[in-house]
CSV table of C-alpha atoms and ligand atoms in Angstrom, one decimal:
chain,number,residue,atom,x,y,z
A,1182,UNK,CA,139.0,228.5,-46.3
A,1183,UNK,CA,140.0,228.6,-42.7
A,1184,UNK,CA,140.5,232.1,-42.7
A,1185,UNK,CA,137.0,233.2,-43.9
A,1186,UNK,CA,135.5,231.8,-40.5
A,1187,UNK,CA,135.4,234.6,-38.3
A,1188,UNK,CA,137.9,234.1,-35.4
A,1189,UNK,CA,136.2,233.9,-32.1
A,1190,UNK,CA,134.4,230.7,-33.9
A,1191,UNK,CA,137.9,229.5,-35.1
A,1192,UNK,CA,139.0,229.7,-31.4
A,1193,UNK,CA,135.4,228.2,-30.5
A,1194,UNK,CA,136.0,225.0,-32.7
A,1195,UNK,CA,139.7,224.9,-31.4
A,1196,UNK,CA,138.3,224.6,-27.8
A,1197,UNK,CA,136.2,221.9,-29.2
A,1198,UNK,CA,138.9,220.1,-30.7
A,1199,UNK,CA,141.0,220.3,-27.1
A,1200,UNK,CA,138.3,219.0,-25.1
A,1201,UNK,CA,138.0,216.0,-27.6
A,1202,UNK,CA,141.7,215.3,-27.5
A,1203,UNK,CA,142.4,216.3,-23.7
A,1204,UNK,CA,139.4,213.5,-22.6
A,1205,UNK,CA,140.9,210.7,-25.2
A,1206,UNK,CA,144.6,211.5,-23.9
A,1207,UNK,CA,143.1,210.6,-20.2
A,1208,UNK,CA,141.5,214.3,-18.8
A,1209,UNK,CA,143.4,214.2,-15.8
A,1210,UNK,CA,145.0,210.4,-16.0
A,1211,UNK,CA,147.2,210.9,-18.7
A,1212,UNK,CA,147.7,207.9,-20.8
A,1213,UNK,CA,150.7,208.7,-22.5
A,1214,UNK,CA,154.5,210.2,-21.6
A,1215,UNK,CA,153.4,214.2,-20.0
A,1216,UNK,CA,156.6,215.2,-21.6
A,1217,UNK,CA,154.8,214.1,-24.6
A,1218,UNK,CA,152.5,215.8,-23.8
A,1219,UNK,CA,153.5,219.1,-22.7
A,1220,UNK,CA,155.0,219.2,-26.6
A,1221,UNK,CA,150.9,220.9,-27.3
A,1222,UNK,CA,152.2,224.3,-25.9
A,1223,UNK,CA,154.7,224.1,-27.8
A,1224,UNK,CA,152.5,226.9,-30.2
A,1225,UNK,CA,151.3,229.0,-27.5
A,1226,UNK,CA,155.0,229.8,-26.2
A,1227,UNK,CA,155.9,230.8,-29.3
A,1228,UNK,CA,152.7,233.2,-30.0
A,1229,UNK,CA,153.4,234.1,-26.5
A,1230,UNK,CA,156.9,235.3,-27.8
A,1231,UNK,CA,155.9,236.9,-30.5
A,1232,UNK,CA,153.4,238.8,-28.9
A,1233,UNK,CA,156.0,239.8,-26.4
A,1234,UNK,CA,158.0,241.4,-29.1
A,1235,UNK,CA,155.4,243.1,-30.9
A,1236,UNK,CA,154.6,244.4,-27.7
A,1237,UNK,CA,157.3,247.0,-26.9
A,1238,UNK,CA,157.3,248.5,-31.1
A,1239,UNK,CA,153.6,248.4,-31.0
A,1240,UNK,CA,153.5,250.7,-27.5
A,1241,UNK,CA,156.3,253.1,-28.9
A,1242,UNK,CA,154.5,253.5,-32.2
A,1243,UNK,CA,151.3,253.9,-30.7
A,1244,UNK,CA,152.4,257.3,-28.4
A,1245,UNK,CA,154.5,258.7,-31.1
A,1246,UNK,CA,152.0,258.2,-33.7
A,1247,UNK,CA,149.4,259.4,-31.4
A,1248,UNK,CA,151.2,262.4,-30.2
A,1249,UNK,CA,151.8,263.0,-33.8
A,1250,UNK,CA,148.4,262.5,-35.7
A,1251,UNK,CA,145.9,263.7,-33.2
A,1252,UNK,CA,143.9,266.7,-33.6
A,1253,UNK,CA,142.9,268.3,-30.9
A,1254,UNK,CA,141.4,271.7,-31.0
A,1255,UNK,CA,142.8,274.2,-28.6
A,1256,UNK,CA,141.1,274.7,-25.0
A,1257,UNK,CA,140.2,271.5,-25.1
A,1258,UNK,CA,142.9,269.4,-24.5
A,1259,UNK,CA,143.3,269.4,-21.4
A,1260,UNK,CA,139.6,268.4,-20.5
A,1261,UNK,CA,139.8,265.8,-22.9
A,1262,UNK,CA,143.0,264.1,-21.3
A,1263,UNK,CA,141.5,264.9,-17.5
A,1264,UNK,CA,138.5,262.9,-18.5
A,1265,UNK,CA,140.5,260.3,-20.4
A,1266,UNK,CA,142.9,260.0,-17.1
A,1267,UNK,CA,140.0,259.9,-14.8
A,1268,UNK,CA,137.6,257.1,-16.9
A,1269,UNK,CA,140.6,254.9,-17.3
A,1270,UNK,CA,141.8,255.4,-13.3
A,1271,UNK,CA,137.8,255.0,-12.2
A,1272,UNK,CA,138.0,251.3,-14.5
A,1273,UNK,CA,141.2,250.0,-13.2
A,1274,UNK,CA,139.9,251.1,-9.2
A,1275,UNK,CA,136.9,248.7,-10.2
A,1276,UNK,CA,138.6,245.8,-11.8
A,1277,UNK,CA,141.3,245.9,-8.8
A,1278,UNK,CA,138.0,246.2,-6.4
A,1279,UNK,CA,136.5,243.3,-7.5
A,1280,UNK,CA,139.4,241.3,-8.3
A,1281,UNK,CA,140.5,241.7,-4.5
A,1282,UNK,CA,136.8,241.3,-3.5
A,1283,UNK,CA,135.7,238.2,-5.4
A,1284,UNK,CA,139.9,236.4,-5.7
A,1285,UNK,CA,139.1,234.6,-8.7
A,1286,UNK,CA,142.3,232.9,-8.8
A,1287,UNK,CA,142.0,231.3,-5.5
A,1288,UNK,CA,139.0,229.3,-6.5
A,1289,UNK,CA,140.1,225.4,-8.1
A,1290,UNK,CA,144.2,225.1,-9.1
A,1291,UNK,CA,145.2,226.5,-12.3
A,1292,UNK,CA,148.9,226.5,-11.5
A,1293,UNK,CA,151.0,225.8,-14.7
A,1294,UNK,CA,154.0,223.8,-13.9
A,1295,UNK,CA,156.2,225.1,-17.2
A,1296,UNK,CA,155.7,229.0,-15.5
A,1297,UNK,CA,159.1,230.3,-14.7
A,1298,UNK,CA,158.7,232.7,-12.0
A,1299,UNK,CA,160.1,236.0,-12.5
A,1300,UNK,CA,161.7,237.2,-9.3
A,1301,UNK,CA,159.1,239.2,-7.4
A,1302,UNK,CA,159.3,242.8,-7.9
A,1303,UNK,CA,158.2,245.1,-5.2
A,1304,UNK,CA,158.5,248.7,-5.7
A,1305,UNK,CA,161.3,251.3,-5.0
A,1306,UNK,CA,159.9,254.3,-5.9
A,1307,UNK,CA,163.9,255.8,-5.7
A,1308,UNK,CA,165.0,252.5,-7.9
A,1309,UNK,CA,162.1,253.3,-10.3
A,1310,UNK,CA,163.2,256.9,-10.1
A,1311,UNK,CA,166.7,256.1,-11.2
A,1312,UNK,CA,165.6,253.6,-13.2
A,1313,UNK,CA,163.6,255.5,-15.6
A,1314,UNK,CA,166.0,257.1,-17.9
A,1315,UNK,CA,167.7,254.2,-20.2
A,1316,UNK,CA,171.3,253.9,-20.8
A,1317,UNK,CA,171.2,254.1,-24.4
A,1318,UNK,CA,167.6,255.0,-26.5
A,1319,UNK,CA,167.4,251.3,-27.8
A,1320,UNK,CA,168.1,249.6,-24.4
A,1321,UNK,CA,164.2,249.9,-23.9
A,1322,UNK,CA,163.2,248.4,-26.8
A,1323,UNK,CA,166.4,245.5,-26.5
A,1324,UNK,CA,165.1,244.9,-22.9
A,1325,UNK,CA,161.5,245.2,-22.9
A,1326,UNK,CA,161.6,247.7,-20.6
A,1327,UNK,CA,158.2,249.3,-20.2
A,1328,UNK,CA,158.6,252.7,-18.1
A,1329,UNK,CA,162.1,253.1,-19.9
A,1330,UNK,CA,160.2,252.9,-23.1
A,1331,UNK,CA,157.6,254.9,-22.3
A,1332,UNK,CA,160.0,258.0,-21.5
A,1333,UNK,CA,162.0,257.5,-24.3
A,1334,UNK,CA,158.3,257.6,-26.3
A,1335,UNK,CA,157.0,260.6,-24.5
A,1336,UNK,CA,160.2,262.6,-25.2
A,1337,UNK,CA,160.0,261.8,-28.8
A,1338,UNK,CA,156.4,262.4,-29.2
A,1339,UNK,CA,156.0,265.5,-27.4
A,1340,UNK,CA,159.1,267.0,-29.3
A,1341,UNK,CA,157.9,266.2,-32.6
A,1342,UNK,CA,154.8,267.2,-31.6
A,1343,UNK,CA,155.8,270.5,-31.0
A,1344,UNK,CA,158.1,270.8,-33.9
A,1345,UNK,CA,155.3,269.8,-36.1
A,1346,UNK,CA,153.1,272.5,-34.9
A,1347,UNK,CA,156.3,275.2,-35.2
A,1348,UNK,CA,156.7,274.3,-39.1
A,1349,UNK,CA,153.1,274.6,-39.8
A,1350,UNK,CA,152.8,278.2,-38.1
A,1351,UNK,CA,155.7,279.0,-40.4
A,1352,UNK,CA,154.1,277.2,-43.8
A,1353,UNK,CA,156.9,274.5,-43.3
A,1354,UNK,CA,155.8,270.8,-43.8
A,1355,UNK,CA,159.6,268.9,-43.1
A,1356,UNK,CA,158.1,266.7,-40.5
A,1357,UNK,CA,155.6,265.1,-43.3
A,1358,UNK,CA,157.7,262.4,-44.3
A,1359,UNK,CA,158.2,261.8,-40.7
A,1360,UNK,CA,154.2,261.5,-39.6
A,1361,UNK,CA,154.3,259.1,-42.6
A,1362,UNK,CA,157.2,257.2,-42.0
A,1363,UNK,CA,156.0,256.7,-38.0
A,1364,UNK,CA,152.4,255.9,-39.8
A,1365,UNK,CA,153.6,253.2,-42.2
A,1366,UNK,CA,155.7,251.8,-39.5
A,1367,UNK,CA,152.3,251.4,-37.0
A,1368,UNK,CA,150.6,250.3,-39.8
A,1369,UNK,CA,153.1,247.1,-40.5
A,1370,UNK,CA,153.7,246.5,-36.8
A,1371,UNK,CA,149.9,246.0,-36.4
A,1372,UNK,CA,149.7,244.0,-40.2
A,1373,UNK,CA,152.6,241.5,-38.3
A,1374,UNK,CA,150.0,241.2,-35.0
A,1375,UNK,CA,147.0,240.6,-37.3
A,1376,UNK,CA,149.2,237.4,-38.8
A,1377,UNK,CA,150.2,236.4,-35.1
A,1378,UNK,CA,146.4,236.5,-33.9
A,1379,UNK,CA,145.3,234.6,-36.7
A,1380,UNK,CA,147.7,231.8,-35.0
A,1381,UNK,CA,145.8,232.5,-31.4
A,1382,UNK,CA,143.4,229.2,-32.1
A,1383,UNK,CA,146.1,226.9,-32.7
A,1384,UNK,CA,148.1,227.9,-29.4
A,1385,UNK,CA,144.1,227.7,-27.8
A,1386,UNK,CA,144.1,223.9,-29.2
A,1387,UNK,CA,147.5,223.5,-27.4
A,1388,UNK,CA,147.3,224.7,-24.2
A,1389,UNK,CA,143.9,223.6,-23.7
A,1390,UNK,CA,144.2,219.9,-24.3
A,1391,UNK,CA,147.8,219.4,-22.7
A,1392,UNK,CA,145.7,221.3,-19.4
A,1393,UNK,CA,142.4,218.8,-19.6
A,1394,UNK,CA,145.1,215.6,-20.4
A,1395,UNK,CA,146.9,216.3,-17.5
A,1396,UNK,CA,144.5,217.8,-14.9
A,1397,UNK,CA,141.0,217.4,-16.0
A,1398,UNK,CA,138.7,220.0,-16.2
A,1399,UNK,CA,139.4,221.5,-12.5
A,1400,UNK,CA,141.6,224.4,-13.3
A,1401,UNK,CA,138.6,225.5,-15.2
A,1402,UNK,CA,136.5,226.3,-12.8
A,1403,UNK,CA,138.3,229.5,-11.6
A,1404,UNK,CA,138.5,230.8,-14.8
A,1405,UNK,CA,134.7,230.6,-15.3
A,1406,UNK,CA,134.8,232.7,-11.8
A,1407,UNK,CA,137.5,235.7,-13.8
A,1408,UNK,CA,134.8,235.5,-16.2
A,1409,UNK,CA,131.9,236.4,-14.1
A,1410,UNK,CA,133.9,239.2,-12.4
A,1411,UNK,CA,135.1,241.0,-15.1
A,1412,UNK,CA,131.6,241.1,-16.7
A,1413,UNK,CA,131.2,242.5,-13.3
A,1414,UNK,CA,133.4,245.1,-13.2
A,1415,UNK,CA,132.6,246.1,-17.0
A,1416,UNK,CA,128.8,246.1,-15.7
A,1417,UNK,CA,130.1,248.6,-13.2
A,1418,UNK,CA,132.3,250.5,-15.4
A,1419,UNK,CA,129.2,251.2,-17.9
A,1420,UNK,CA,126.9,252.7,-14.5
A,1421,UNK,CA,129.5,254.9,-13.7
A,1422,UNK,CA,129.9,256.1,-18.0
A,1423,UNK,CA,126.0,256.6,-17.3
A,1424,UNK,CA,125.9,258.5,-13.8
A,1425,UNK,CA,128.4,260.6,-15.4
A,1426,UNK,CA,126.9,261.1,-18.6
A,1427,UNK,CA,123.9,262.1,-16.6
A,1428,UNK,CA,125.6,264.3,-14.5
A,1429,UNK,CA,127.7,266.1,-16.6
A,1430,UNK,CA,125.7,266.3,-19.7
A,1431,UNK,CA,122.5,266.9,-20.9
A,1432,UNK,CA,122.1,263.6,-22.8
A,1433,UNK,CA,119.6,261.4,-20.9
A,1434,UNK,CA,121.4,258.1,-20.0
A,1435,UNK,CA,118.5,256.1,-21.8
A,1436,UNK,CA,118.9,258.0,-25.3
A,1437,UNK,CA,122.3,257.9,-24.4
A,1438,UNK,CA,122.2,253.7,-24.5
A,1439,UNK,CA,119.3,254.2,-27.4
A,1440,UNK,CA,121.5,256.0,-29.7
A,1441,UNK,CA,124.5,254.6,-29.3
A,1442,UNK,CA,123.2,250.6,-29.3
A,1443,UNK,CA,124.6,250.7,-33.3
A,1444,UNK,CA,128.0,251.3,-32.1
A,1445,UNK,CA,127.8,249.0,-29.1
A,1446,UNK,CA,126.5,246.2,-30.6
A,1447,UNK,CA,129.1,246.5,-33.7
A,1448,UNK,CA,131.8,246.8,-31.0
A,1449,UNK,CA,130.8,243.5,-29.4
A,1450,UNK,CA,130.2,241.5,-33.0
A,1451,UNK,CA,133.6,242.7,-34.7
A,1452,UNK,CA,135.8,243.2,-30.9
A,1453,UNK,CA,137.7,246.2,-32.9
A,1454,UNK,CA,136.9,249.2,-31.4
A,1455,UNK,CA,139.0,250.7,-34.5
A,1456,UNK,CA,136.5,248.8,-37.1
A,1457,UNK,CA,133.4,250.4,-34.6
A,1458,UNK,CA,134.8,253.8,-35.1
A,1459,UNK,CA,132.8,254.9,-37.9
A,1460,UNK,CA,129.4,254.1,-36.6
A,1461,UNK,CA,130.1,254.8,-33.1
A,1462,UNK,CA,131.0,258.9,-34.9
A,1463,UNK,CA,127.8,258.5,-37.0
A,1464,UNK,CA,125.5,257.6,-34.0
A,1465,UNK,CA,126.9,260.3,-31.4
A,1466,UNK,CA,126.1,262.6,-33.9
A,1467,UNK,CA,122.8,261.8,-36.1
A,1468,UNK,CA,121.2,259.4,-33.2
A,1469,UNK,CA,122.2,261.1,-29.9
A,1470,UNK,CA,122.5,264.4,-31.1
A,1471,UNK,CA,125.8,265.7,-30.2
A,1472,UNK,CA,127.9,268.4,-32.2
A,1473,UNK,CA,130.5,267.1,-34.4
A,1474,UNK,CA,132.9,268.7,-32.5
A,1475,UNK,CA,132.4,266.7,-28.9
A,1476,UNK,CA,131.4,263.6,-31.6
A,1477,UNK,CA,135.1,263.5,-33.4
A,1478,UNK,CA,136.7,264.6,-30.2
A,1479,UNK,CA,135.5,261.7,-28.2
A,1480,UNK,CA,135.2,259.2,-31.1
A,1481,UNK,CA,138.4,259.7,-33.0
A,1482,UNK,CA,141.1,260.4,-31.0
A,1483,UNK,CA,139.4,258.9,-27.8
A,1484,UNK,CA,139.2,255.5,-29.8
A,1485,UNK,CA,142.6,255.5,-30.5
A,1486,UNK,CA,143.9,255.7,-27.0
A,1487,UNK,CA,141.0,255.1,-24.4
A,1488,UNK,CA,140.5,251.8,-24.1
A,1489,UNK,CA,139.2,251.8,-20.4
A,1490,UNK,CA,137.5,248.4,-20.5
A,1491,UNK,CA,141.2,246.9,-21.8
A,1492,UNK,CA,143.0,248.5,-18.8
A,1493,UNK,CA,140.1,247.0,-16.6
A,1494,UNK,CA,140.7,243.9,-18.2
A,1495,UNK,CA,144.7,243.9,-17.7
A,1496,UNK,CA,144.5,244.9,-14.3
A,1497,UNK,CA,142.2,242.0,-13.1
A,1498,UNK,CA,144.3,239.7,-15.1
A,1499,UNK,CA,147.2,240.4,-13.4
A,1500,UNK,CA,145.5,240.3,-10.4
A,1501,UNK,CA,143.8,236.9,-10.8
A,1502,UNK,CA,147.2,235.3,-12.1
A,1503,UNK,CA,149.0,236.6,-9.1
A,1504,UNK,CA,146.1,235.1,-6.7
A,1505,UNK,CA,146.3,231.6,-9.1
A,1506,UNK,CA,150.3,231.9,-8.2
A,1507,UNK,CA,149.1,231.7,-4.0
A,1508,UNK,CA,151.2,235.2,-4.5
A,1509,UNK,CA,149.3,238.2,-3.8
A,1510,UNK,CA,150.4,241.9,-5.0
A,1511,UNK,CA,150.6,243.7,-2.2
A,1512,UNK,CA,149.2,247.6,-2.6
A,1513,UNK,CA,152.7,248.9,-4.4
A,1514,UNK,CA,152.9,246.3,-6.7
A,1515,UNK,CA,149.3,247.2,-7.4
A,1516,UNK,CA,149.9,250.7,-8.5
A,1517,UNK,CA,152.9,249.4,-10.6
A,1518,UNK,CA,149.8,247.3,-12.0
A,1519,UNK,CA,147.8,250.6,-12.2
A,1520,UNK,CA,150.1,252.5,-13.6
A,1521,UNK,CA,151.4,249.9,-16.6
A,1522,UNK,CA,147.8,249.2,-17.4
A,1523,UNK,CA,147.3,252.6,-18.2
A,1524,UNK,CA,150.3,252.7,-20.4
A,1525,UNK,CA,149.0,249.0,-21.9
A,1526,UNK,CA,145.7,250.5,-22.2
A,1527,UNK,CA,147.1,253.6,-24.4
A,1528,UNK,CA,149.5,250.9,-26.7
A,1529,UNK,CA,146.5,248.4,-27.3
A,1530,UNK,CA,145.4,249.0,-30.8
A,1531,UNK,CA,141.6,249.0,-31.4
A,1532,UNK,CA,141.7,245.2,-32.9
A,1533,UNK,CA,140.5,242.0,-31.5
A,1534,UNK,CA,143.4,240.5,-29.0
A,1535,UNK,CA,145.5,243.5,-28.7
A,1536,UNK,CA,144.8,244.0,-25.2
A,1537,UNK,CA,146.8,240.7,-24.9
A,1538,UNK,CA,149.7,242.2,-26.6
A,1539,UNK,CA,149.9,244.6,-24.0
A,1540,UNK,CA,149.4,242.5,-21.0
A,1541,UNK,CA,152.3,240.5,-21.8
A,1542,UNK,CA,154.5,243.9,-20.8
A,1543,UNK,CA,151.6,244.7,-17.3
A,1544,UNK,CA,152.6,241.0,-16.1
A,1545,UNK,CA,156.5,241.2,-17.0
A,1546,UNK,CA,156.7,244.7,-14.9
A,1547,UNK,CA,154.9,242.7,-11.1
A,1548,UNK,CA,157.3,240.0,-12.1
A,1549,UNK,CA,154.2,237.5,-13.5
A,1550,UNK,CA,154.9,235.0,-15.7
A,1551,UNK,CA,153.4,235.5,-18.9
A,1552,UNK,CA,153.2,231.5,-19.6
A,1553,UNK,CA,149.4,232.4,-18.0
A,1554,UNK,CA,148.3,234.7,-20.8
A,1555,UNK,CA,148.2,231.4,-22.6
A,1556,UNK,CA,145.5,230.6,-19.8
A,1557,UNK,CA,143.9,233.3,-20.4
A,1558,UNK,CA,143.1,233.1,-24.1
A,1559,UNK,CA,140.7,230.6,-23.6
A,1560,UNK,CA,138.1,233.2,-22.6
A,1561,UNK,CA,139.4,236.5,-24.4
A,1562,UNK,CA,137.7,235.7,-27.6
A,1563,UNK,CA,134.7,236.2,-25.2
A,1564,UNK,CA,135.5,238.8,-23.1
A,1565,UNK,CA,137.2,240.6,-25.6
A,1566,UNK,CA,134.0,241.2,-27.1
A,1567,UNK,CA,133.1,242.6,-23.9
A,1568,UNK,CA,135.4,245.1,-23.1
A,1569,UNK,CA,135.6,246.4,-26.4
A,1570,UNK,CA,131.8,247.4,-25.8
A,1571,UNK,CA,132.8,249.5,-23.0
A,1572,UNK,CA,135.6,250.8,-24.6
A,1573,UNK,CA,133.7,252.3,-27.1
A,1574,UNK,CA,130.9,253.2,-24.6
A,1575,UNK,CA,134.1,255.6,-22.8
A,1576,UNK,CA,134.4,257.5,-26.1
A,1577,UNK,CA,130.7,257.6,-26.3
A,1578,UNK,CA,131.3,259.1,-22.7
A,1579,UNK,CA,133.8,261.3,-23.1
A,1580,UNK,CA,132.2,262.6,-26.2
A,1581,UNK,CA,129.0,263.4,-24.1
A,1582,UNK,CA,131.1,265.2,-21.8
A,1583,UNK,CA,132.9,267.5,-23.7
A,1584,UNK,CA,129.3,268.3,-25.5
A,1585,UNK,CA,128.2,270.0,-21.9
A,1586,UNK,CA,125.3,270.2,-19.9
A,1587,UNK,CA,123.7,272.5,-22.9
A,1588,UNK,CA,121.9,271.0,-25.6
A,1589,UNK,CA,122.9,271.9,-29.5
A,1590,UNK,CA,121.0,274.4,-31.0
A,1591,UNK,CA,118.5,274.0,-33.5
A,1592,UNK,CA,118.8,270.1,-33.0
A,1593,UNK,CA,115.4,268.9,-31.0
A,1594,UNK,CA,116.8,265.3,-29.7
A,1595,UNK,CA,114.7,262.6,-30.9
A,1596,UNK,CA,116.1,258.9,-31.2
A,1597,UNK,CA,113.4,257.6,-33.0
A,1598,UNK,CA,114.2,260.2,-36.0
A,1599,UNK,CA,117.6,260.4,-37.8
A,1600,UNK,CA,119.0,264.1,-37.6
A,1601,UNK,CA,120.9,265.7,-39.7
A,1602,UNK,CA,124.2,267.8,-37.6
A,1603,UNK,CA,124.2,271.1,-38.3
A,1604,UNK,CA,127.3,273.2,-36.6
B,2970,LIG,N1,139.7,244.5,-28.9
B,2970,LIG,C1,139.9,245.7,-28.2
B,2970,LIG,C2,139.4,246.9,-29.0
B,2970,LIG,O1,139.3,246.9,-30.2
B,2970,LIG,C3,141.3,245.9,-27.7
B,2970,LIG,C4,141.6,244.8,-26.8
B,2970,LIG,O2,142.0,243.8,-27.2
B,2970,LIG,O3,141.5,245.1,-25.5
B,2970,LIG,O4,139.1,248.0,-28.4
């Protein structure tokens, strides 16, 4: 029964539920033992675990399989990763901008007094150097070692890529049972995250009423500010997809938003940019106009692996904890931030939550503790919704961008009036 009520109103009851039971257990003047309790996040550490070990499988998956499955036509592969780079580097620049502008977490006090601080990390580029290659190929996964991993990935991927592509121009099909075994294996890790996100409202209940028990509703406050700026930066993030759309295209930026509004609206209800795919391919092509080409290009594979508004989102988290913690990241810690949020980005599968997955590995590699991503989702169910919209609006994008500044043939764009692709 509980399971057929959609999930942001699960988490929506939940916070309900905690702000009934933090007020009767004293909101602020705890009436009972805090060790008592601080037994309600019991939950959220352990999701919080979980989602920490999914994390690492779930990023190593997501490359190989990506490397693997993706179709790219030739030529355009490398315009389709430069815009990909460039739209996800142009999102972070913003979230870090306004999260260094606005400092979220240095209005009201949010500290959580469980956190164990991870020693701070600041960067050696010649440690980071030598500490990219792992001493053995599981170490990464054993240790949760995020740039390790991601080398050990990359190697993989881009070697089975290749091989893939050598047995086909020779009629060979070997590396079949491999593309399905990695497929099956993406497939369950991402079943197990499902069954752990299902679990997100009862760690929502926890964490929420042991915070309002023992401090009141204070620490809220500059969460309500982390919300307002990111729907800032996301604001921003969707002027630039549209100066560059107009720019670099020949769609108009208003039949741009027109066309696309299916896709964008479906990406906020159902926060699975994955789920969105299908309509989000339909409208670039019958609504806005594009060829099917630019459409699938930007759509499919983008939506696998550009998530810009997630990478937004992670970097401003990790910003705002570290300004909660009184500790700020200075500029190198900041493009450790930039660059793992990229990565996270990448790894988060197009489902609601996964960004948080992710995060878990963006906060562990600045030395954050991840004890705050419990904080946190007591507004993701919201802003999830949110940055899946633009992340979908970058494959809308990059989609528009690879279709050129000249117009399809034979197609005369009208958004009032359904039309049929030709090619
Ligand atoms: N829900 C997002 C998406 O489907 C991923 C995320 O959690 O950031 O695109």
């Amino acid at each position: 029964m509980l399971l057929r009520i959609p999930l942001y109103l699960q988490i929506v009851i939940a916070l309900i539920l905690a702000i009934i039971l933090g007020v009767l257990l004293g909101a602020g003047n705890p009436i009972i033992d805090k060790e008592l309790i601080n037994h309600l996040t019991i939950p959220c550490t352990l999701i919080l675990k979980a989602l920490r070990t999914l994390a690492t499988p779930l990023i190593f998956l997501a490359i190989i399989h990506t490397f693997l499955t993706a179709q790219i036509p030739g030529g355009s592969g490398r315009k389709l990763v430069t815009l990909l780079l460039t739209n996800t580097l142009v999102a972070i620049i913003i979230g870090l901008l306004v999260a260094n502008i606005l400092r979220p977490g240095t209005w009201g006090n949010l500290t959580i007094e469980s956190a164990i601080k991870a020693p701070e990390k600041t960067l050696d580029p010649w440690g980071l150097l030598q500490d990219i290659i792992p001493e053995s190929v599981v170490k990464p996964l054993v240790d949760n070692n995020v740039i390790q991993l991601i080398f050990v990935a990359l190697s993989f991927a881009i070697v089975l890529r290749a091989l893939k592509t050598q047995q086909i121009e020779q009629g060979k099909s070997d590396y079949l049972p491999v593309e399905q075994f990695v497929t099956i294996l993406f497939e369950a890790v991402i079943r197990i995250l499902h069954w752990v996100i299902a679990l997100v409202p009862i760690a929502v209940f926890g964490i929420v009423a042991q915070t309002i028990a023992l401090k009141g509703f204070a620490p809220f406050q500059s969460l309500g500010i982390f919300v307002i700026a990111v729907i800032l930066a996301l604001f921003l993030q969707a002027t630039y997809y549209l100066t560059r759309v107009k720019l670099g295209s020949w769609v108009n930026p208003i039949n741009f938003i027109k066309g696309g509004s299916d896709a964008l609206i479906t990406a906020f209800s159902t926060a699975s940019s994955t789920v969105t795919m299908p309509i989000t391919f339909e409208s670039l092509i019958q609504k806005v106009g594009l060829r099917e080409s630019s459409a699938s290009l930007g759509a499919l594979v983008g939506s696998n692996f550009n998530n810009d508004g997630t990478a937004l989102y992670e970097a401003m988290s990790a910003l705002f904890v570290s300004q909660v913690l009184g500790q700020n990241l200075t500029i190198p810690q900041q493009l450790i931030v930039m660059l793992t949020s990229i990565i996270a980005s990448v790894g988060a599968a197009g489902i609601p939550e996964a960004g948080l997955v992710t995060m878990t590995l963006v906060f562990s590699s600045v030395g954050l503790p991840t004890q705050y991503i419990a904080v946190l989702i007591t507004v993701d169910w919201f802003l999830d919704r949110c940055r899946t919209a633009i992340n979908v609006m970058g494959d809308m994008t990059v989609s528009a961008l690879i279709d050129g500044k000249q117009q399809m043939k034979y197609v005369e764009y009208d958004p009032t009036t359904e039309v049929e692709a030709e090619s």
